[in-house]
Amino acid sequence: MPSKPLPPITMDAVYAAPGYLFRRMQQIAVSIFMEECKAFDLTPVQYAALIAIHTHPGIDATRLSAVIAFDRSTLGSVIERLQAKDYIERKPAPEDKRIKLLYLTKSGTAILREIIPAVEGAQARMLEPLKPTERKALMSLLVQLVDLNNEASRVPLRAEDALEHLGKAG
């Protein structure tokens, strides 16, 4: 039985596909973040983890994973790097010593204070080529798309569920 020939396809079709464009924008966003924040030696995920730990002191790694929508198995190395930089500390949970709770150190608080202007600059730079009304429209559509497709993610955002268990929703 002869196989069906491939339909006509070109790289233009790939370049115009939403998935390709999202992947390219992710590459661009990380590149801009790293460039703007190079003096701080933090990745976007490390930054998000620091913000979440600052916002929810005493969060454990499983809940941190849910709050920042990042794979739990990979998050371990992120936590190790942040601890090696003395930005966070792990303390055993009073009710179960096997569970480690995460807290910012003084150095972690200081790096957050210092990096925030650079992060804000990176975010602005990502949208800079667009007109203000286009920026607002794009952000509105991105929020909607991410929200409506959350369950399709390998690591869906589960912030409310995670924080509910902490007793610190919001």
PDB file of N, CA and C in Angstrom, residues 47-129:
ATOM      1  N   TYR A  47      14.022  33.925  39.970  1.00  0.00           N
ATOM      2  CA  TYR A  47      13.378  35.167  40.389  1.00  0.00           C
ATOM      3  C   TYR A  47      11.940  34.888  40.855  1.00  0.00           C
ATOM      4  N   ALA A  48      11.186  34.132  40.067  1.00  0.00           N
ATOM      5  CA  ALA A  48       9.802  33.806  40.437  1.00  0.00           C
ATOM      6  C   ALA A  48       9.764  33.047  41.769  1.00  0.00           C
ATOM      7  N   ALA A  49      10.707  32.132  41.959  1.00  0.00           N
ATOM      8  CA  ALA A  49      10.765  31.377  43.216  1.00  0.00           C
ATOM      9  C   ALA A  49      11.039  32.311  44.398  1.00  0.00           C
ATOM     10  N   LEU A  50      11.966  33.242  44.223  1.00  0.00           N
ATOM     11  CA  LEU A  50      12.263  34.191  45.300  1.00  0.00           C
ATOM     12  C   LEU A  50      11.045  35.044  45.642  1.00  0.00           C
ATOM     13  N   ILE A  51      10.336  35.501  44.614  1.00  0.00           N
ATOM     14  CA  ILE A  51       9.129  36.301  44.854  1.00  0.00           C
ATOM     15  C   ILE A  51       8.089  35.475  45.616  1.00  0.00           C
ATOM     16  N   ALA A  52       7.887  34.232  45.197  1.00  0.00           N
ATOM     17  CA  ALA A  52       6.897  33.372  45.855  1.00  0.00           C
ATOM     18  C   ALA A  52       7.296  33.089  47.305  1.00  0.00           C
ATOM     19  N   ILE A  53       8.569  32.852  47.556  1.00  0.00           N
ATOM     20  CA  ILE A  53       9.026  32.583  48.925  1.00  0.00           C
ATOM     21  C   ILE A  53       8.906  33.853  49.776  1.00  0.00           C
ATOM     22  N   HIS A  54       9.208  34.990  49.179  1.00  0.00           N
ATOM     23  CA  HIS A  54       9.037  36.264  49.885  1.00  0.00           C
ATOM     24  C   HIS A  54       7.565  36.495  50.248  1.00  0.00           C
ATOM     25  N   THR A  55       6.689  36.222  49.285  1.00  0.00           N
ATOM     26  CA  THR A  55       5.256  36.448  49.475  1.00  0.00           C
ATOM     27  C   THR A  55       4.646  35.436  50.441  1.00  0.00           C
ATOM     28  N   HIS A  56       5.191  34.210  50.430  1.00  0.00           N
ATOM     29  CA  HIS A  56       4.639  33.121  51.250  1.00  0.00           C
ATOM     30  C   HIS A  56       5.759  32.449  52.043  1.00  0.00           C
ATOM     31  N   PRO A  57       6.328  33.141  53.034  1.00  0.00           N
ATOM     32  CA  PRO A  57       7.406  32.528  53.820  1.00  0.00           C
ATOM     33  C   PRO A  57       6.932  31.237  54.470  1.00  0.00           C
ATOM     34  N   GLY A  58       7.779  30.223  54.430  1.00  0.00           N
ATOM     35  CA  GLY A  58       7.424  28.930  54.996  1.00  0.00           C
ATOM     36  C   GLY A  58       6.744  28.004  54.013  1.00  0.00           C
ATOM     37  N   ILE A  59       6.730  28.374  52.738  1.00  0.00           N
ATOM     38  CA  ILE A  59       6.158  27.507  51.710  1.00  0.00           C
ATOM     39  C   ILE A  59       7.084  26.304  51.502  1.00  0.00           C
ATOM     40  N   ASP A  60       6.520  25.155  51.199  1.00  0.00           N
ATOM     41  CA  ASP A  60       7.344  23.984  50.903  1.00  0.00           C
ATOM     42  C   ASP A  60       7.511  23.871  49.384  1.00  0.00           C
ATOM     43  N   ALA A  61       8.414  23.011  48.950  1.00  0.00           N
ATOM     44  CA  ALA A  61       8.750  22.904  47.529  1.00  0.00           C
ATOM     45  C   ALA A  61       7.565  22.471  46.677  1.00  0.00           C
ATOM     46  N   THR A  62       6.728  21.579  47.179  1.00  0.00           N
ATOM     47  CA  THR A  62       5.574  21.126  46.399  1.00  0.00           C
ATOM     48  C   THR A  62       4.615  22.281  46.137  1.00  0.00           C
ATOM     49  N   ARG A  63       4.337  23.057  47.156  1.00  0.00           N
ATOM     50  CA  ARG A  63       3.439  24.203  46.974  1.00  0.00           C
ATOM     51  C   ARG A  63       4.101  25.309  46.155  1.00  0.00           C
ATOM     52  N   LEU A  64       5.402  25.478  46.313  1.00  0.00           N
ATOM     53  CA  LEU A  64       6.127  26.448  45.493  1.00  0.00           C
ATOM     54  C   LEU A  64       6.001  26.081  44.017  1.00  0.00           C
ATOM     55  N   SER A  65       6.121  24.811  43.729  1.00  0.00           N
ATOM     56  CA  SER A  65       5.966  24.329  42.357  1.00  0.00           C
ATOM     57  C   SER A  65       4.598  24.710  41.798  1.00  0.00           C
ATOM     58  N   ALA A  66       3.555  24.556  42.605  1.00  0.00           N
ATOM     59  CA  ALA A  66       2.193  24.892  42.171  1.00  0.00           C
ATOM     60  C   ALA A  66       2.017  26.391  41.992  1.00  0.00           C
ATOM     61  N   VAL A  67       2.632  27.177  42.867  1.00  0.00           N
ATOM     62  CA  VAL A  67       2.463  28.635  42.846  1.00  0.00           C
ATOM     63  C   VAL A  67       3.147  29.256  41.626  1.00  0.00           C
ATOM     64  N   ILE A  68       4.311  28.712  41.221  1.00  0.00           N
ATOM     65  CA  ILE A  68       5.010  29.290  40.070  1.00  0.00           C
ATOM     66  C   ILE A  68       4.827  28.455  38.808  1.00  0.00           C
ATOM     67  N   ALA A  69       4.019  27.384  38.895  1.00  0.00           N
ATOM     68  CA  ALA A  69       3.741  26.505  37.751  1.00  0.00           C
ATOM     69  C   ALA A  69       5.036  26.006  37.118  1.00  0.00           C
ATOM     70  N   PHE A  70       5.865  25.360  37.952  1.00  0.00           N
ATOM     71  CA  PHE A  70       7.145  24.840  37.480  1.00  0.00           C
ATOM     72  C   PHE A  70       7.277  23.399  37.934  1.00  0.00           C
ATOM     73  N   ASP A  71       7.800  22.554  37.055  1.00  0.00           N
ATOM     74  CA  ASP A  71       7.952  21.130  37.310  1.00  0.00           C
ATOM     75  C   ASP A  71       8.654  20.867  38.645  1.00  0.00           C
ATOM     76  N   ARG A  72       8.025  20.076  39.497  1.00  0.00           N
ATOM     77  CA  ARG A  72       8.527  19.801  40.850  1.00  0.00           C
ATOM     78  C   ARG A  72       9.912  19.165  40.831  1.00  0.00           C
ATOM     79  N   SER A  73      10.156  18.231  39.912  1.00  0.00           N
ATOM     80  CA  SER A  73      11.452  17.548  39.905  1.00  0.00           C
ATOM     81  C   SER A  73      12.584  18.498  39.515  1.00  0.00           C
ATOM     82  N   THR A  74      12.328  19.433  38.629  1.00  0.00           N
ATOM     83  CA  THR A  74      13.345  20.403  38.219  1.00  0.00           C
ATOM     84  C   THR A  74      13.503  21.504  39.258  1.00  0.00           C
ATOM     85  N   LEU A  75      12.454  21.773  39.997  1.00  0.00           N
ATOM     86  CA  LEU A  75      12.487  22.840  40.999  1.00  0.00           C
ATOM     87  C   LEU A  75      13.522  22.555  42.080  1.00  0.00           C
ATOM     88  N   GLY A  76      13.792  21.284  42.352  1.00  0.00           N
ATOM     89  CA  GLY A  76      14.794  20.939  43.363  1.00  0.00           C
ATOM     90  C   GLY A  76      16.142  21.573  43.075  1.00  0.00           C
ATOM     91  N   SER A  77      16.564  21.557  41.823  1.00  0.00           N
ATOM     92  CA  SER A  77      17.862  22.154  41.484  1.00  0.00           C
ATOM     93  C   SER A  77      17.807  23.680  41.578  1.00  0.00           C
ATOM     94  N   VAL A  78      16.654  24.271  41.289  1.00  0.00           N
ATOM     95  CA  VAL A  78      16.489  25.720  41.444  1.00  0.00           C
ATOM     96  C   VAL A  78      16.648  26.084  42.924  1.00  0.00           C
ATOM     97  N   ILE A  79      16.003  25.331  43.788  1.00  0.00           N
ATOM     98  CA  ILE A  79      16.084  25.572  45.233  1.00  0.00           C
ATOM     99  C   ILE A  79      17.528  25.393  45.715  1.00  0.00           C
ATOM    100  N   GLU A  80      18.200  24.361  45.238  1.00  0.00           N
ATOM    101  CA  GLU A  80      19.595  24.132  45.634  1.00  0.00           C
ATOM    102  C   GLU A  80      20.488  25.305  45.230  1.00  0.00           C
ATOM    103  N   ARG A  81      20.287  25.828  44.018  1.00  0.00           N
ATOM    104  CA  ARG A  81      21.098  26.966  43.563  1.00  0.00           C
ATOM    105  C   ARG A  81      20.830  28.209  44.415  1.00  0.00           C
ATOM    106  N   LEU A  82      19.554  28.446  44.723  1.00  0.00           N
ATOM    107  CA  LEU A  82      19.217  29.607  45.548  1.00  0.00           C
ATOM    108  C   LEU A  82      19.785  29.469  46.962  1.00  0.00           C
ATOM    109  N   GLN A  83      19.789  28.259  47.469  1.00  0.00           N
ATOM    110  CA  GLN A  83      20.359  28.025  48.796  1.00  0.00           C
ATOM    111  C   GLN A  83      21.886  28.180  48.748  1.00  0.00           C
ATOM    112  N   ALA A  84      22.527  27.697  47.698  1.00  0.00           N
ATOM    113  CA  ALA A  84      23.981  27.832  47.557  1.00  0.00           C
ATOM    114  C   ALA A  84      24.399  29.298  47.449  1.00  0.00           C
ATOM    115  N   LYS A  85      23.526  30.131  46.886  1.00  0.00           N
ATOM    116  CA  LYS A  85      23.803  31.576  46.793  1.00  0.00           C
ATOM    117  C   LYS A  85      23.449  32.305  48.085  1.00  0.00           C
ATOM    118  N   ASP A  86      22.960  31.561  49.071  1.00  0.00           N
ATOM    119  CA  ASP A  86      22.535  32.113  50.364  1.00  0.00           C
ATOM    120  C   ASP A  86      21.359  33.078  50.230  1.00  0.00           C
ATOM    121  N   TYR A  87      20.444  32.799  49.283  1.00  0.00           N
ATOM    122  CA  TYR A  87      19.246  33.625  49.119  1.00  0.00           C
ATOM    123  C   TYR A  87      18.046  33.044  49.844  1.00  0.00           C
ATOM    124  N   ILE A  88      18.092  31.736  50.091  1.00  0.00           N
ATOM    125  CA  ILE A  88      17.003  31.086  50.828  1.00  0.00           C
ATOM    126  C   ILE A  88      17.599  30.123  51.840  1.00  0.00           C
ATOM    127  N   GLU A  89      16.776  29.771  52.813  1.00  0.00           N
ATOM    128  CA  GLU A  89      17.148  28.716  53.745  1.00  0.00           C
ATOM    129  C   GLU A  89      15.988  27.744  53.877  1.00  0.00           C
ATOM    130  N   ARG A  90      16.344  26.499  54.157  1.00  0.00           N
ATOM    131  CA  ARG A  90      15.343  25.449  54.359  1.00  0.00           C
ATOM    132  C   ARG A  90      15.342  25.071  55.831  1.00  0.00           C
ATOM    133  N   LYS A  91      14.134  25.038  56.394  1.00  0.00           N
ATOM    134  CA  LYS A  91      13.985  24.651  57.801  1.00  0.00           C
ATOM    135  C   LYS A  91      12.958  23.528  57.871  1.00  0.00           C
ATOM    136  N   PRO A  92      13.179  22.559  58.744  1.00  0.00           N
ATOM    137  CA  PRO A  92      12.193  21.474  58.868  1.00  0.00           C
ATOM    138  C   PRO A  92      10.850  21.997  59.391  1.00  0.00           C
ATOM    139  N   ALA A  93       9.773  21.441  58.849  1.00  0.00           N
ATOM    140  CA  ALA A  93       8.435  21.801  59.322  1.00  0.00           C
ATOM    141  C   ALA A  93       8.252  21.265  60.738  1.00  0.00           C
ATOM    142  N   PRO A  94       7.649  22.048  61.619  1.00  0.00           N
ATOM    143  CA  PRO A  94       7.482  21.588  63.011  1.00  0.00           C
ATOM    144  C   PRO A  94       6.700  20.281  63.124  1.00  0.00           C
ATOM    145  N   GLU A  95       5.669  20.115  62.266  1.00  0.00           N
ATOM    146  CA  GLU A  95       4.810  18.930  62.370  1.00  0.00           C
ATOM    147  C   GLU A  95       5.358  17.714  61.625  1.00  0.00           C
ATOM    148  N   ASP A  96       6.312  17.914  60.707  1.00  0.00           N
ATOM    149  CA  ASP A  96       6.893  16.806  59.941  1.00  0.00           C
ATOM    150  C   ASP A  96       8.285  17.225  59.493  1.00  0.00           C
ATOM    151  N   LYS A  97       9.288  16.751  60.190  1.00  0.00           N
ATOM    152  CA  LYS A  97      10.676  17.166  59.942  1.00  0.00           C
ATOM    153  C   LYS A  97      11.170  16.796  58.542  1.00  0.00           C
ATOM    154  N   ARG A  98      10.485  15.881  57.852  1.00  0.00           N
ATOM    155  CA  ARG A  98      10.883  15.513  56.488  1.00  0.00           C
ATOM    156  C   ARG A  98      10.565  16.621  55.494  1.00  0.00           C
ATOM    157  N   ILE A  99       9.578  17.440  55.813  1.00  0.00           N
ATOM    158  CA  ILE A  99       9.185  18.538  54.925  1.00  0.00           C
ATOM    159  C   ILE A  99      10.042  19.754  55.258  1.00  0.00           C
ATOM    160  N   LYS A 100      10.643  20.320  54.233  1.00  0.00           N
ATOM    161  CA  LYS A 100      11.482  21.504  54.421  1.00  0.00           C
ATOM    162  C   LYS A 100      10.715  22.747  53.981  1.00  0.00           C
ATOM    163  N   LEU A 101      10.671  23.736  54.845  1.00  0.00           N
ATOM    164  CA  LEU A 101       9.994  24.996  54.560  1.00  0.00           C
ATOM    165  C   LEU A 101      11.028  26.012  54.107  1.00  0.00           C
ATOM    166  N   LEU A 102      10.630  26.852  53.165  1.00  0.00           N
ATOM    167  CA  LEU A 102      11.556  27.771  52.527  1.00  0.00           C
ATOM    168  C   LEU A 102      11.342  29.200  53.014  1.00  0.00           C
ATOM    169  N   TYR A 103      12.458  29.882  53.287  1.00  0.00           N
ATOM    170  CA  TYR A 103      12.439  31.261  53.763  1.00  0.00           C
ATOM    171  C   TYR A 103      13.551  32.037  53.057  1.00  0.00           C
ATOM    172  N   LEU A 104      13.291  33.314  52.808  1.00  0.00           N
ATOM    173  CA  LEU A 104      14.345  34.179  52.282  1.00  0.00           C
ATOM    174  C   LEU A 104      15.346  34.488  53.389  1.00  0.00           C
ATOM    175  N   THR A 105      16.599  34.600  53.004  1.00  0.00           N
ATOM    176  CA  THR A 105      17.619  35.091  53.918  1.00  0.00           C
ATOM    177  C   THR A 105      17.696  36.616  53.758  1.00  0.00           C
ATOM    178  N   LYS A 106      18.527  37.253  54.554  1.00  0.00           N
ATOM    179  CA  LYS A 106      18.740  38.694  54.388  1.00  0.00           C
ATOM    180  C   LYS A 106      19.304  38.975  52.995  1.00  0.00           C
ATOM    181  N   SER A 107      20.205  38.108  52.525  1.00  0.00           N
ATOM    182  CA  SER A 107      20.766  38.271  51.175  1.00  0.00           C
ATOM    183  C   SER A 107      19.686  38.117  50.115  1.00  0.00           C
ATOM    184  N   GLY A 108      18.761  37.187  50.328  1.00  0.00           N
ATOM    185  CA  GLY A 108      17.660  36.984  49.382  1.00  0.00           C
ATOM    186  C   GLY A 108      16.751  38.198  49.311  1.00  0.00           C
ATOM    187  N   THR A 109      16.459  38.776  50.456  1.00  0.00           N
ATOM    188  CA  THR A 109      15.636  39.987  50.487  1.00  0.00           C
ATOM    189  C   THR A 109      16.360  41.132  49.786  1.00  0.00           C
ATOM    190  N   ALA A 110      17.652  41.242  50.032  1.00  0.00           N
ATOM    191  CA  ALA A 110      18.437  42.322  49.418  1.00  0.00           C
ATOM    192  C   ALA A 110      18.496  42.176  47.904  1.00  0.00           C
ATOM    193  N   ILE A 111      18.709  40.958  47.405  1.00  0.00           N
ATOM    194  CA  ILE A 111      18.803  40.763  45.949  1.00  0.00           C
ATOM    195  C   ILE A 111      17.466  41.071  45.286  1.00  0.00           C
ATOM    196  N   LEU A 112      16.377  40.714  45.941  1.00  0.00           N
ATOM    197  CA  LEU A 112      15.058  41.048  45.390  1.00  0.00           C
ATOM    198  C   LEU A 112      14.879  42.557  45.284  1.00  0.00           C
ATOM    199  N   ARG A 113      15.233  43.248  46.343  1.00  0.00           N
ATOM    200  CA  ARG A 113      15.104  44.708  46.349  1.00  0.00           C
ATOM    201  C   ARG A 113      15.918  45.315  45.198  1.00  0.00           C
ATOM    202  N   GLU A 114      17.112  44.776  44.977  1.00  0.00           N
ATOM    203  CA  GLU A 114      18.004  45.314  43.952  1.00  0.00           C
ATOM    204  C   GLU A 114      17.582  44.948  42.532  1.00  0.00           C
ATOM    205  N   ILE A 115      17.041  43.752  42.331  1.00  0.00           N
ATOM    206  CA  ILE A 115      16.761  43.270  40.974  1.00  0.00           C
ATOM    207  C   ILE A 115      15.434  43.772  40.415  1.00  0.00           C
ATOM    208  N   ILE A 116      14.506  44.140  41.257  1.00  0.00           N
ATOM    209  CA  ILE A 116      13.165  44.512  40.776  1.00  0.00           C
ATOM    210  C   ILE A 116      13.200  45.583  39.680  1.00  0.00           C
ATOM    211  N   PRO A 117      13.972  46.662  39.807  1.00  0.00           N
ATOM    212  CA  PRO A 117      13.998  47.637  38.700  1.00  0.00           C
ATOM    213  C   PRO A 117      14.498  47.035  37.375  1.00  0.00           C
ATOM    214  N   ALA A 118      15.467  46.137  37.444  1.00  0.00           N
ATOM    215  CA  ALA A 118      15.973  45.493  36.223  1.00  0.00           C
ATOM    216  C   ALA A 118      14.910  44.581  35.610  1.00  0.00           C
ATOM    217  N   VAL A 119      14.172  43.861  36.448  1.00  0.00           N
ATOM    218  CA  VAL A 119      13.096  42.982  35.956  1.00  0.00           C
ATOM    219  C   VAL A 119      12.004  43.830  35.304  1.00  0.00           C
ATOM    220  N   GLU A 120      11.641  44.916  35.950  1.00  0.00           N
ATOM    221  CA  GLU A 120      10.626  45.804  35.365  1.00  0.00           C
ATOM    222  C   GLU A 120      11.106  46.359  34.026  1.00  0.00           C
ATOM    223  N   GLY A 121      12.390  46.673  33.943  1.00  0.00           N
ATOM    224  CA  GLY A 121      12.963  47.135  32.675  1.00  0.00           C
ATOM    225  C   GLY A 121      12.896  46.069  31.602  1.00  0.00           C
ATOM    226  N   ALA A 122      13.166  44.833  31.980  1.00  0.00           N
ATOM    227  CA  ALA A 122      13.093  43.720  31.025  1.00  0.00           C
ATOM    228  C   ALA A 122      11.665  43.542  30.520  1.00  0.00           C
ATOM    229  N   GLN A 123      10.690  43.601  31.444  1.00  0.00           N
ATOM    230  CA  GLN A 123       9.294  43.433  31.048  1.00  0.00           C
ATOM    231  C   GLN A 123       8.883  44.538  30.077  1.00  0.00           C
ATOM    232  N   ALA A 124       9.273  45.765  30.377  1.00  0.00           N
ATOM    233  CA  ALA A 124       8.937  46.891  29.497  1.00  0.00           C
ATOM    234  C   ALA A 124       9.605  46.725  28.130  1.00  0.00           C
ATOM    235  N   ARG A 125      10.852  46.273  28.148  1.00  0.00           N
ATOM    236  CA  ARG A 125      11.588  46.102  26.888  1.00  0.00           C
ATOM    237  C   ARG A 125      10.939  45.053  25.985  1.00  0.00           C
ATOM    238  N   MET A 126      10.372  44.016  26.566  1.00  0.00           N
ATOM    239  CA  MET A 126       9.718  42.970  25.777  1.00  0.00           C
ATOM    240  C   MET A 126       8.553  43.529  24.965  1.00  0.00           C
ATOM    241  N   LEU A 127       7.850  44.486  25.534  1.00  0.00           N
ATOM    242  CA  LEU A 127       6.661  45.051  24.888  1.00  0.00           C
ATOM    243  C   LEU A 127       6.944  46.365  24.162  1.00  0.00           C
ATOM    244  N   GLU A 128       8.135  46.889  24.330  1.00  0.00           N
ATOM    245  CA  GLU A 128       8.482  48.202  23.794  1.00  0.00           C
ATOM    246  C   GLU A 128       8.186  48.395  22.309  1.00  0.00           C
ATOM    247  N   PRO A 129       8.384  47.385  21.445  1.00  0.00           N
ATOM    248  CA  PRO A 129       8.112  47.612  20.025  1.00  0.00           C
ATOM    249  C   PRO A 129       6.638  47.890  19.702  1.00  0.00           C
TER     250      PRO A 129
END
